[in-house]
Amino acid sequence: MEMAVTDSSYSTPKWWKEAVVYQIYPASFQCQSGVTSGWGTIKGITSRLDYLKSLGIDVVWSSPILKSPQADMGYDIADYKQIDERYGSLEDVDELIAELKKRDMKLMMDLVVNHTSNEHPWFLESRASRESPKRNWYIWKKPKSIGQDGVPEPPNNWAQILGEANSAWTYDEKTGEFYLSLFTPEQPDLNWENPEVRAAVWEVMHFWMKRGASGFRMDVINLISKEPNYPDADIVLGPGHRYQPGVKYFVNGPKLHDYLREMYREVLSKYDTITVGEMPGVSDEKEILRSVGADSEELRMIFIFDLVDIDKPDVRMALKPWDIKEMKSIITKWQRVMIRDNGWNSVFIENHDNPRSVSRYTDDSDEWREKGAKLLALMQTTLGGTLFVYQGEEIGIRNAPKTWDISEFKDIETINYWKKCEQLYANDKEKLAFGRKIIDMKARDHARTPMQWTAGENAGFCDPGTKPWMRVMDDYQTVNVEAQLKADNQTDLSVWQFWQGALKQRKDHADVFVYGGFQELYPDDQEVFAYVRTSIKGGRWLVVLNFSGRELEWVMPQGLEIESWVSTNYAKGAPDKPKQSGVPLKSWEGILGRCV
Ligand code: GLC
């Protein structure tokens, strides 16, 4: 059934709906010349704005650049108003904002306020004594009991998210209580029940808006309200696991919407913002629409995790089988829900917490990588919602090679996971190899390798002779920006050139691709994802994506006829294909056409 746009609010034009957002992982984007730390910098970002503009980017979202001990790569903030020295200074951010403005571009900050760093002065004060005026800024609880060995037991059985072998509670010797630290002990959870905490967050948000930011990506924002009784979680992880995922008790908790509405009232309603809430673990339509429905007064949009968690069972570092049909149904579901119920959504398949899309959803071999990356570009640029592109996705960077030594992986989640594997499976080679396979497929590190700018030393990410903080991919001499920008194949486009054209097309036809209706064709097809987008001004476009390495013939449904084919990921310009009935598709081929 066609999901037609009937009410105006879904298709009411807004800059933040049409904008294309580019996510930067600042440690790995661009180191500035002369800097020897091997970390990217803010000045490095500023130096690449013309590059981003020419790709078709409107908004830059950088993962955290604020002062941080970097236990979790900046998602542990020690000062919400200071820039981490590795990245630069406040003046550098002012310059970045000014340079963005000159180019009619905007900056989105990463707002990490479910937790702070354990080195944030708020936490240091909170931890100082049970009587501290800031004690109640974090979540402190007495031990459940004292074990026979005299070791205090945590208040419940929740597992730490970035290391499920550990408790989500950290014991503080000095005051004899535990604090909640859902991600790592270095990331204590703020107590949002406390109005002083909320006021402090609103103040931070005003600070950045006044400084020239245009909005926020909000880190795990659906975790800020916890079930007040802190019940034990159900046992879902097998033997050997002492702690269990407590998600049910803190994902979209009881007061989430109260807090988000207060945030809107106190801060967001006063500016013209772009906001996207990171909301893992929630798939319920009604619940999601409470945040992103046209009249919700909470957030403009959220990141829904159904697609990037397609291979996730109970915990992220694990595998679950999935297929293309399931992928199609997830995408279709959310396209339809937002149109039907006047919500708004983001479109994304990569970020700094997920493996590379070309490796995950297509075939990243030398033979097919470019086709796969362009196929995903064609899909994303023709879906409704605000589009997010992750650094390196525009050149089809793939996952780190399986041959890398485990020491090349720097992420705390991977390190904790591997430690657990080594402990649990010391005498079981097969299980240990499976643990490594999970890292090869899912580690967050895959998205965090340095950006591949050139074929020169360090891929142009940092000066020759400087050691990058994380190893550069081995394939940078063939997969890099410079090569793809100047590629002048007579018949085909590089991945970058394809993205650039596809983004332009999306903007030129926002009435179709951003705001239009959506109808999936052949939902049961196991290989081909095909859909019709209907312009709000009238006129239909057809997208056919072969998500298989097989050549096949796709049958045009009755009543549909192509007026002209527009593009393919196989060649410059329009493909030469039949306009009715049987349409041959090559392996991983995607095509776009205008219907009669
Ligand atoms: C989000 C971030 C991730 C981080 C976590 C804790 O999921 O994207 O990188 O580890 O929150 O802040």
XYZ file of C-alpha atoms and ligand atoms in Angstrom:
608
model
C 0.000 0.000 0.000
C 1.244 3.431 -0.825
C 2.048 5.650 2.109
C 0.981 8.985 0.712
C 1.679 12.293 2.328
C -1.755 13.570 3.331
C -1.218 16.044 6.097
C 0.969 19.050 5.600
C 3.088 18.849 8.731
C 5.218 15.895 7.559
C 6.045 17.734 4.364
C 6.165 21.244 5.753
C 9.597 22.397 4.634
C 12.181 23.000 7.355
C 15.876 23.565 6.943
C 16.698 20.790 9.382
C 14.683 18.298 7.355
C 16.481 19.010 4.101
C 19.920 19.450 5.641
C 22.557 16.792 5.093
C 24.534 16.235 8.273
C 28.110 14.957 8.265
C 29.402 13.282 11.394
C 33.017 13.889 12.254
C 34.953 11.685 14.646
C 37.398 14.388 15.656
C 40.280 12.189 16.795
C 40.407 10.616 13.342
C 39.329 13.305 10.899
C 42.244 15.628 10.246
C 45.324 16.349 12.302
C 46.722 19.799 11.647
C 50.210 20.202 10.307
C 52.813 20.570 13.042
C 50.768 18.702 15.657
C 52.648 15.616 16.790
C 50.063 13.962 19.034
C 48.577 11.987 16.170
C 45.084 13.192 17.108
C 42.816 15.161 14.801
C 42.119 18.772 15.771
C 39.436 21.429 15.435
C 41.665 23.451 13.142
C 41.967 20.293 11.073
C 38.167 20.221 10.745
C 38.074 23.884 9.738
C 40.650 23.202 7.047
C 38.281 20.700 5.428
C 35.117 22.781 5.240
C 35.454 23.463 1.521
C 35.740 19.740 1.003
C 32.528 19.125 2.934
C 30.726 21.956 1.205
C 31.610 20.575 -2.201
C 30.293 17.167 -1.190
C 26.933 18.774 -0.373
C 27.046 18.963 3.418
C 25.034 21.548 5.367
C 25.612 20.656 8.990
C 28.699 19.325 10.725
C 28.189 17.242 13.839
C 31.375 16.484 15.673
C 31.604 13.758 18.297
C 32.710 15.305 21.626
C 35.580 17.792 21.634
C 35.128 18.915 25.236
C 37.620 18.424 28.044
C 37.845 14.739 28.810
C 40.199 12.088 30.186
C 39.103 10.094 27.092
C 38.149 6.916 28.920
C 35.462 6.574 26.239
C 36.868 8.883 23.544
C 35.319 12.060 24.884
C 31.950 10.561 25.829
C 33.192 11.165 29.358
C 33.186 14.930 29.794
C 35.079 16.672 32.580
C 34.083 20.240 31.658
C 31.144 21.208 29.456
C 32.584 24.599 28.605
C 36.215 23.836 27.874
C 37.742 22.233 24.815
C 40.009 19.256 25.274
C 43.582 20.363 24.727
C 44.169 17.590 22.238
C 41.575 19.162 19.990
C 42.378 22.835 20.467
C 40.713 25.764 22.196
C 37.445 27.665 22.485
C 38.870 30.170 20.010
C 39.306 27.329 17.530
C 35.622 26.479 17.904
C 34.674 30.126 17.417
C 36.720 30.125 14.258
C 35.126 26.872 13.106
C 31.649 28.331 13.642
C 32.563 31.534 11.812
C 34.015 29.609 8.862
C 30.948 27.367 8.743
C 28.691 30.440 8.694
C 30.653 31.933 5.803
C 29.769 28.830 3.831
C 26.147 28.797 4.977
C 26.829 25.710 7.084
C 26.065 24.902 10.725
C 27.562 23.160 13.748
C 25.854 20.552 15.854
C 27.393 19.735 19.235
C 27.403 16.316 20.862
C 25.528 16.713 24.142
C 26.619 13.992 26.566
C 24.524 14.471 29.675
C 23.318 11.055 30.735
C 26.648 10.903 32.534
C 29.798 12.925 33.085
C 33.399 11.892 33.505
C 34.403 10.714 36.969
C 36.846 13.635 36.795
C 34.125 16.259 36.356
C 34.193 18.672 39.337
C 30.492 17.878 39.935
C 31.371 14.246 40.493
C 34.480 14.983 42.542
C 32.294 17.065 44.849
C 29.557 14.443 44.915
C 31.999 11.723 45.839
C 33.711 13.826 48.546
C 31.252 12.826 51.288
C 27.744 11.534 51.855
C 26.808 15.018 53.055
C 28.144 16.834 50.005
C 25.640 19.321 48.541
C 26.232 17.597 45.202
C 25.814 14.054 46.579
C 22.386 13.876 45.008
C 23.670 14.959 41.579
C 24.621 11.335 40.905
C 22.974 8.030 41.776
C 24.405 6.653 45.004
C 23.128 3.502 46.711
C 24.119 1.395 49.657
C 25.503 -2.096 48.974
C 22.802 -4.740 48.653
C 24.735 -6.826 51.151
C 28.240 -7.556 52.248
C 29.432 -10.884 50.865
C 31.038 -13.588 52.996
C 34.407 -12.438 51.798
C 33.592 -8.966 53.094
C 33.122 -7.637 49.578
C 30.149 -5.297 49.201
C 27.528 -6.482 46.697
C 26.174 -3.958 44.173
C 22.591 -2.741 44.664
C 21.353 -4.842 41.734
C 22.560 -7.181 38.974
C 22.780 -4.698 36.094
C 25.730 -5.186 33.760
C 27.972 -2.404 32.557
C 27.122 -1.561 28.932
C 30.672 -1.282 27.608
C 31.866 -4.357 29.487
C 29.099 -6.739 30.372
C 31.340 -8.879 32.588
C 31.285 -6.024 35.105
C 28.642 -4.487 37.312
C 26.999 -1.213 36.280
C 27.702 -0.031 39.839
C 31.070 1.148 41.071
C 31.978 0.924 44.745
C 33.439 3.958 46.411
C 35.598 2.907 49.353
C 35.682 6.307 50.960
C 31.953 6.735 51.479
C 30.997 3.055 51.453
C 28.394 3.386 48.703
C 28.026 2.453 45.051
C 27.399 4.904 42.238
C 25.615 3.988 39.044
C 27.939 3.964 36.025
C 26.014 2.332 33.209
C 28.786 2.581 30.588
C 32.105 2.382 32.457
C 33.203 3.301 36.008
C 34.667 6.469 34.474
C 31.176 7.581 33.361
C 28.974 8.087 36.433
C 25.278 8.623 35.593
C 23.812 11.993 36.491
C 20.708 11.999 38.663
C 18.113 13.656 36.439
C 15.516 13.454 39.220
C 17.374 16.359 40.775
C 16.121 19.690 39.363
C 19.545 21.250 39.995
C 21.092 18.767 37.568
C 18.545 19.605 34.910
C 19.073 23.333 35.387
C 22.827 22.818 35.020
C 22.278 20.964 31.741
C 19.994 23.699 30.390
C 22.688 26.204 31.232
C 25.291 24.251 29.259
C 22.940 24.091 26.289
C 22.342 27.861 26.364
C 26.092 28.389 26.534
C 26.650 26.522 23.273
C 23.645 27.938 21.476
C 24.751 31.448 22.349
C 28.224 30.661 21.144
C 26.818 29.854 17.713
C 25.996 26.152 17.697
C 22.819 25.293 15.801
C 21.771 22.293 17.810
C 22.662 19.028 19.441
C 23.044 15.335 18.890
C 22.068 13.993 22.290
C 24.031 11.026 23.519
C 21.912 8.136 24.868
C 19.275 10.671 25.781
C 16.645 7.985 26.353
C 18.616 6.633 29.312
C 18.279 9.686 31.551
C 15.258 8.440 33.506
C 15.745 5.264 35.518
C 13.123 3.067 37.149
C 13.293 4.459 40.692
C 13.308 1.085 42.471
C 16.315 -0.203 40.546
C 14.983 -3.780 40.232
C 17.186 -6.718 39.258
C 17.269 -7.446 35.532
C 15.992 -10.713 34.060
C 18.655 -13.331 33.461
C 19.290 -13.524 29.725
C 23.035 -14.089 29.455
C 24.292 -17.631 29.805
C 26.487 -19.279 32.435
C 29.548 -17.370 33.490
C 27.672 -14.063 33.386
C 27.097 -12.596 36.791
C 25.526 -9.368 35.554
C 22.635 -8.893 33.150
C 21.477 -6.134 30.785
C 19.139 -3.888 32.755
C 17.830 -2.031 29.693
C 14.184 -2.556 30.562
C 14.663 -0.362 33.604
C 16.428 2.584 32.052
C 15.569 2.730 28.331
C 12.766 5.281 27.906
C 12.249 5.356 31.650
C 9.207 6.773 33.468
C 10.123 10.467 33.339
C 11.910 10.672 29.996
C 9.204 12.687 28.292
C 8.817 15.064 31.228
C 12.520 15.823 31.039
C 12.567 16.224 27.269
C 9.585 18.560 27.347
C 11.207 20.597 30.077
C 14.357 20.794 27.950
C 12.282 21.999 25.031
C 10.508 24.600 27.138
C 13.612 25.843 28.920
C 16.061 25.783 26.042
C 15.189 24.480 22.604
C 12.001 26.482 22.048
C 14.063 29.649 22.327
C 16.188 28.889 19.248
C 15.831 27.558 15.730
C 17.576 24.259 16.339
C 18.353 20.901 14.843
C 18.180 18.152 17.451
C 18.608 14.406 17.185
C 18.334 12.140 20.176
C 20.340 8.956 20.241
C 17.794 6.376 21.442
C 19.102 2.831 21.470
C 16.845 -0.024 22.501
C 13.456 1.437 21.612
C 11.387 0.290 18.636
C 7.847 0.973 19.749
C 6.120 3.331 17.298
C 3.889 5.074 19.791
C 6.697 5.570 22.231
C 8.980 7.014 19.552
C 6.290 9.312 18.203
C 5.925 10.821 21.657
C 9.368 12.295 21.039
C 9.305 13.055 17.323
C 5.637 13.544 16.451
C 4.903 16.887 14.785
C 3.389 18.338 17.968
C 5.615 16.586 20.478
C 7.731 19.553 21.572
C 10.606 17.243 22.457
C 13.080 16.496 19.658
C 13.191 17.072 15.906
C 14.195 13.477 15.299
C 15.977 10.550 16.875
C 18.354 7.800 15.841
C 16.331 4.595 15.798
C 18.623 1.577 16.183
C 16.580 -1.169 14.502
C 18.727 -1.197 11.371
C 22.189 -0.950 12.947
C 21.138 -3.470 15.601
C 19.839 -5.930 13.002
C 22.572 -8.389 14.021
C 22.321 -7.758 17.762
C 20.773 -10.283 20.169
C 20.866 -9.084 23.826
C 24.211 -7.382 23.841
C 26.060 -5.559 21.077
C 29.194 -7.706 20.978
C 27.366 -10.782 19.741
C 25.773 -11.936 16.514
C 22.274 -12.695 15.323
C 21.404 -13.879 11.817
C 19.616 -11.408 9.560
C 18.704 -11.076 5.915
C 17.890 -8.475 3.305
C 14.162 -9.004 3.711
C 14.420 -8.028 7.362
C 16.546 -5.006 6.464
C 13.916 -3.907 3.951
C 11.085 -4.330 6.403
C 12.828 -2.201 9.040
C 13.469 0.635 6.612
C 9.978 0.422 5.151
C 8.373 0.399 8.574
C 9.930 3.658 9.639
C 9.408 5.372 6.294
C 5.706 4.573 6.569
C 5.245 5.334 10.261
C 6.693 8.822 9.997
C 4.572 9.716 6.975
C 1.397 8.181 8.398
C 1.715 9.711 11.856
C 3.427 12.975 11.060
C 6.697 12.190 12.736
C 10.191 12.936 11.523
C 13.178 10.619 11.362
C 16.886 10.488 10.652
C 18.394 8.338 7.900
C 21.727 6.725 8.817
C 23.555 3.422 8.579
C 26.948 4.360 9.963
C 28.331 6.172 12.969
C 31.294 5.886 15.325
C 29.685 2.984 17.197
C 29.139 0.676 14.258
C 31.132 -1.228 11.681
C 31.414 0.184 8.167
C 28.260 -0.177 6.089
C 29.974 -1.379 2.928
C 31.392 -4.323 4.890
C 28.238 -5.011 6.811
C 25.438 -4.755 4.276
C 27.222 -5.395 0.971
C 30.450 -6.982 -0.270
C 33.627 -5.096 0.593
C 35.984 -7.162 -1.574
C 38.146 -5.223 -4.035
C 35.839 -6.383 -6.780
C 32.572 -5.115 -5.281
C 33.389 -2.473 -2.674
C 32.709 0.514 -4.897
C 29.441 -0.873 -6.216
C 28.300 -1.712 -2.692
C 29.174 1.735 -1.335
C 27.333 3.434 -4.190
C 24.337 1.152 -3.771
C 24.065 2.254 -0.139
C 24.481 5.886 -1.202
C 21.636 5.554 -3.690
C 19.444 3.979 -1.040
C 20.107 6.550 1.642
C 19.817 9.580 -0.613
C 16.391 8.423 -1.786
C 14.850 7.783 1.646
C 12.700 10.256 3.575
C 14.128 11.930 6.682
C 17.194 13.973 7.569
C 20.269 12.313 6.121
C 23.402 11.687 8.192
C 26.660 10.748 6.461
C 29.521 9.420 8.562
C 33.104 10.415 7.828
C 34.677 8.073 5.307
C 31.339 6.665 4.198
C 31.547 9.005 1.188
C 34.614 7.125 -0.059
C 33.455 3.673 0.978
C 35.944 2.962 3.756
C 35.657 -0.632 4.907
C 36.235 -2.491 8.175
C 39.745 -2.958 9.521
C 41.380 -6.140 8.213
C 41.081 -9.412 10.088
C 44.859 -9.690 10.050
C 45.376 -6.804 12.458
C 46.749 -7.679 15.845
C 44.251 -7.201 18.654
C 46.461 -4.432 20.041
C 45.434 -2.194 17.121
C 41.917 -2.013 18.584
C 41.687 0.914 20.979
C 38.053 1.096 22.002
C 37.216 0.418 25.641
C 34.306 -1.800 24.604
C 36.552 -3.980 22.433
C 39.255 -4.107 25.095
C 36.766 -5.155 27.775
C 35.162 -7.676 25.455
C 38.469 -9.290 24.527
C 39.539 -9.414 28.161
C 36.343 -11.271 28.962
C 36.900 -13.700 26.074
C 40.438 -14.416 27.205
C 39.252 -15.082 30.737
C 36.247 -17.197 29.851
C 37.709 -19.054 26.875
C 41.363 -19.418 27.833
C 41.188 -23.132 27.073
C 38.745 -23.065 24.216
C 40.364 -22.071 20.958
C 37.154 -22.212 18.989
C 35.270 -19.881 21.284
C 38.197 -17.513 21.385
C 38.283 -17.455 17.588
C 34.564 -16.693 17.609
C 35.219 -13.786 19.957
C 37.756 -12.440 17.494
C 35.225 -12.901 14.681
C 32.773 -10.715 16.577
C 35.439 -8.047 16.903
C 36.191 -8.308 13.182
C 32.532 -7.838 12.370
C 31.283 -5.459 15.021
C 33.956 -3.556 16.914
C 33.359 0.189 17.088
C 37.012 0.605 16.110
C 36.151 -0.095 12.462
C 34.561 3.325 12.186
C 37.359 5.069 14.035
C 40.396 4.522 11.820
C 41.956 7.764 10.517
C 40.324 9.413 7.526
C 41.987 8.482 4.243
C 42.752 11.734 2.460
C 45.680 10.880 0.186
C 47.961 8.077 -0.925
C 50.825 9.701 0.993
C 52.253 8.627 4.339
C 49.609 8.421 7.106
C 47.002 8.848 4.359
C 47.372 12.611 4.746
C 45.675 12.386 8.139
C 48.741 13.622 10.010
C 52.253 14.736 9.150
C 54.708 12.179 7.834
C 56.752 10.871 10.738
C 53.917 11.402 13.229
C 52.284 8.301 14.684
C 48.498 8.467 14.392
C 46.610 7.584 17.603
C 45.050 4.682 15.744
C 46.451 2.692 12.874
C 45.596 3.849 9.358
C 43.846 1.262 7.181
C 46.194 -0.737 4.942
C 44.252 0.150 1.778
C 44.664 3.942 1.900
C 46.798 4.046 -1.206
C 43.849 2.960 -3.287
C 40.932 4.107 -1.121
C 41.373 7.823 -0.487
C 39.697 11.166 -1.048
C 42.267 12.599 -3.413
C 42.072 9.676 -5.819
C 38.276 9.706 -5.772
C 37.967 13.461 -6.292
C 40.104 13.434 -9.371
C 38.957 10.124 -10.781
C 38.122 10.718 -14.415
C 36.929 7.418 -15.631
C 35.107 8.085 -18.919
C 32.280 5.747 -18.063
C 31.980 5.514 -14.298
C 32.009 7.637 -11.141
C 34.078 7.130 -8.021
C 32.187 6.495 -4.787
C 32.765 10.133 -3.774
C 31.548 11.499 -7.099
C 28.482 9.297 -6.877
C 27.668 10.583 -3.376
C 28.127 14.161 -4.544
C 25.725 13.668 -7.454
C 23.222 11.750 -5.352
C 23.182 14.450 -2.666
C 22.604 17.121 -5.292
C 19.780 15.134 -6.778
C 18.217 14.695 -3.334
C 18.284 18.457 -2.816
C 17.019 19.300 -6.289
C 14.109 16.938 -5.708
C 13.440 17.354 -2.011
C 9.715 17.194 -2.865
C 10.295 13.540 -3.730
C 13.183 12.244 -1.669
C 12.931 14.260 1.538
C 9.195 14.916 1.754
C 7.518 12.481 -0.638
C 5.325 9.399 -0.225
C 6.777 5.913 -0.011
C 5.661 2.558 -1.332
C 7.677 -0.618 -1.124
C 7.386 -3.138 -3.990
C 7.698 -6.899 -3.494
C 8.351 -6.904 0.279
C 8.983 -10.663 0.153
C 11.810 -10.443 -2.355
C 14.942 -11.696 -0.601
C 17.419 -9.782 -2.745
C 15.972 -6.662 -4.280
C 14.816 -3.633 -2.335
C 12.517 -1.618 -4.586
C 10.341 1.348 -3.775
C 8.407 4.168 -5.371
C 8.721 7.703 -4.047
C 5.902 10.072 -4.849
C 6.510 13.774 -5.054
C 4.307 16.069 -3.001
C 3.957 18.038 -6.227
C 2.985 14.941 -8.230
C 5.137 12.497 -10.175
C 6.694 9.189 -9.170
C 10.248 7.877 -9.019
C 11.360 4.273 -8.825
C 14.388 2.985 -6.903
C 15.537 -0.610 -7.458
C 18.468 -1.906 -5.418
C 19.964 -5.346 -5.929
C 21.343 -6.361 -2.544
C 22.924 -9.508 -3.911
C 26.031 -10.495 -5.805
C 23.819 -12.225 -8.370
C 22.742 -10.961 -11.784
C 18.990 -11.151 -12.034
C 15.942 -9.902 -13.830
C 13.597 -7.650 -11.928
C 10.013 -7.561 -13.110
C 8.358 -4.170 -13.212
C 4.938 -4.408 -11.541
C 1.798 -3.949 -13.644
C 0.849 -0.313 -13.947
C 4.350 0.995 -13.513
C 6.332 2.282 -16.438
C 9.536 4.232 -16.643
C 9.606 7.478 -18.547
C 13.362 7.770 -18.258
C 16.054 6.024 -16.272
C 18.113 8.563 -14.341
C 21.087 6.889 -12.719
C 22.876 3.667 -11.856
C 25.820 2.854 -9.625
C 27.498 1.234 -12.635
C 27.977 4.134 -14.982
C 27.937 7.873 -15.470
C 24.466 9.038 -16.393
C 21.423 6.944 -17.151
C 21.474 3.190 -17.644
C 20.242 1.687 -20.850
C 17.466 -0.566 -19.600
C 13.982 -1.608 -20.667
C 11.262 0.720 -19.392
C 8.706 -1.972 -18.704
C 8.484 -5.629 -17.660
C 11.837 -7.417 -17.214
C 14.721 -5.203 -16.091
C 18.129 -6.906 -15.917
C 20.210 -5.996 -12.865
C 23.894 -6.644 -12.390
C 25.411 -7.738 -9.059
C 24.911 -5.041 -6.416
C 23.364 -2.763 -9.010
C 21.069 0.081 -8.019
C 19.023 2.144 -10.458
C 16.800 5.168 -10.269
C 14.151 6.148 -12.764
C 11.298 8.594 -13.292
C 7.937 6.964 -13.842
C 5.446 7.846 -16.535
C 26.736 6.651 22.922
C 27.970 7.008 22.146
C 29.028 6.006 22.449
C 29.329 6.085 23.928
C 28.072 5.944 24.771
C 28.303 6.438 26.160
O 26.195 5.442 22.548
O 27.662 7.109 20.803
O 30.181 6.187 21.688
O 30.227 5.084 24.293
O 26.999 6.680 24.278
O 28.432 7.833 26.167
